[in-house]
Amino acid sequence: MAKTQLNVRVDETTAEAARRRARQRGVSVNRYIEELVRQDAGEAGRTFVSAAADFMKQYEAVFAEEFGDAPGRRAAGER
């Protein structure tokens, strides 16, 4: 994967924290920041999946009434 250079300005306290955390993890500051951005970007996906699951729980009865149970799916409370 091709790399792109970014120049970021932060205060010295933030820069030192980044250096310290990168050192603790045994990675470069560049790698540490790249991992943070990837984690942050992944959070949107996790948030979406969580919200979709909550929506389905909330409206499960409405979908079941409108469309019926899916083939092979057990009704609530069945084992």
C-alpha positions as a printed Julia matrix, in Angstrom:
79×3 Matrix{Float64}:
   0.0     0.0    0.0
   1.38    3.39  -0.95
   2.02    5.77   1.9
   1.08    9.45   2.01
   2.86   11.91   4.21
   0.82   14.11   6.52
   2.19   17.01   8.5
   0.38   17.56  11.76
   1.03   20.26  14.31
   0.34   19.49  17.96
   1.45   21.07  21.2
   4.54   19.68  22.92
   2.53   17.9   25.62
   0.57   15.98  22.98
   3.73   15.22  21.01
   5.47   13.85  24.09
   2.42   11.74  24.98
   2.45   10.28  21.45
   6.17    9.53  21.68
   5.78    7.91  25.1
   2.81    5.75  24.08
   4.53    4.68  20.86
   7.66    3.73  22.84
   5.53    1.74  25.33
   3.96   -0.18  22.46
   7.27   -0.69  20.71
   6.22    1.09  17.52
   7.14    4.31  15.75
   5.12    7.46  16.34
   3.94    7.21  12.72
   2.7     3.65  13.28
   1.07    4.6   16.59
  -0.88    7.47  15.01
  -1.83    5.34  11.99
  -3.26    2.7   14.36
  -5.22    5.34  16.28
  -6.8     6.63  13.08
  -7.69    3.11  11.94
  -9.29    2.38  15.32
 -11.25    5.61  15.17
 -12.41    4.91  11.62
 -13.5     1.4   12.67
 -15.57    2.85  15.49
 -18.11    4.18  12.98
 -18.67    0.64  11.71
 -19.12   -0.75  15.21
 -21.5     2.08  16.09
 -23.59    1.36  12.98
 -23.81   -2.36  13.71
 -24.77   -1.68  17.31
 -27.46    0.8   16.29
 -28.82   -1.62  13.67
 -29.01   -4.4   16.27
 -30.85   -2.11  18.67
 -33.27   -1.12  15.89
 -34.0    -4.74  15.05
 -34.62   -5.6   18.7
 -36.96   -2.65  19.06
 -38.96   -3.39  15.89
 -38.69   -7.18  15.77
 -42.38   -7.66  16.53
 -43.4    -5.19  13.82
 -41.3    -7.01  11.21
 -42.62  -10.4   12.33
 -46.2    -9.17  12.08
 -45.67   -7.62   8.67
 -43.48  -10.28   7.05
 -43.91  -13.35   9.27
 -41.12  -15.36  10.78
 -38.2   -16.3    8.58
 -38.1   -19.98   7.51
 -36.36  -22.09  10.14
 -36.5   -19.33  12.69
 -37.89  -20.19  16.09
 -40.53  -18.06  17.71
 -39.52  -16.08  20.78
 -39.28  -18.38  23.81
 -38.99  -21.63  21.78
 -35.99  -23.91  22.19
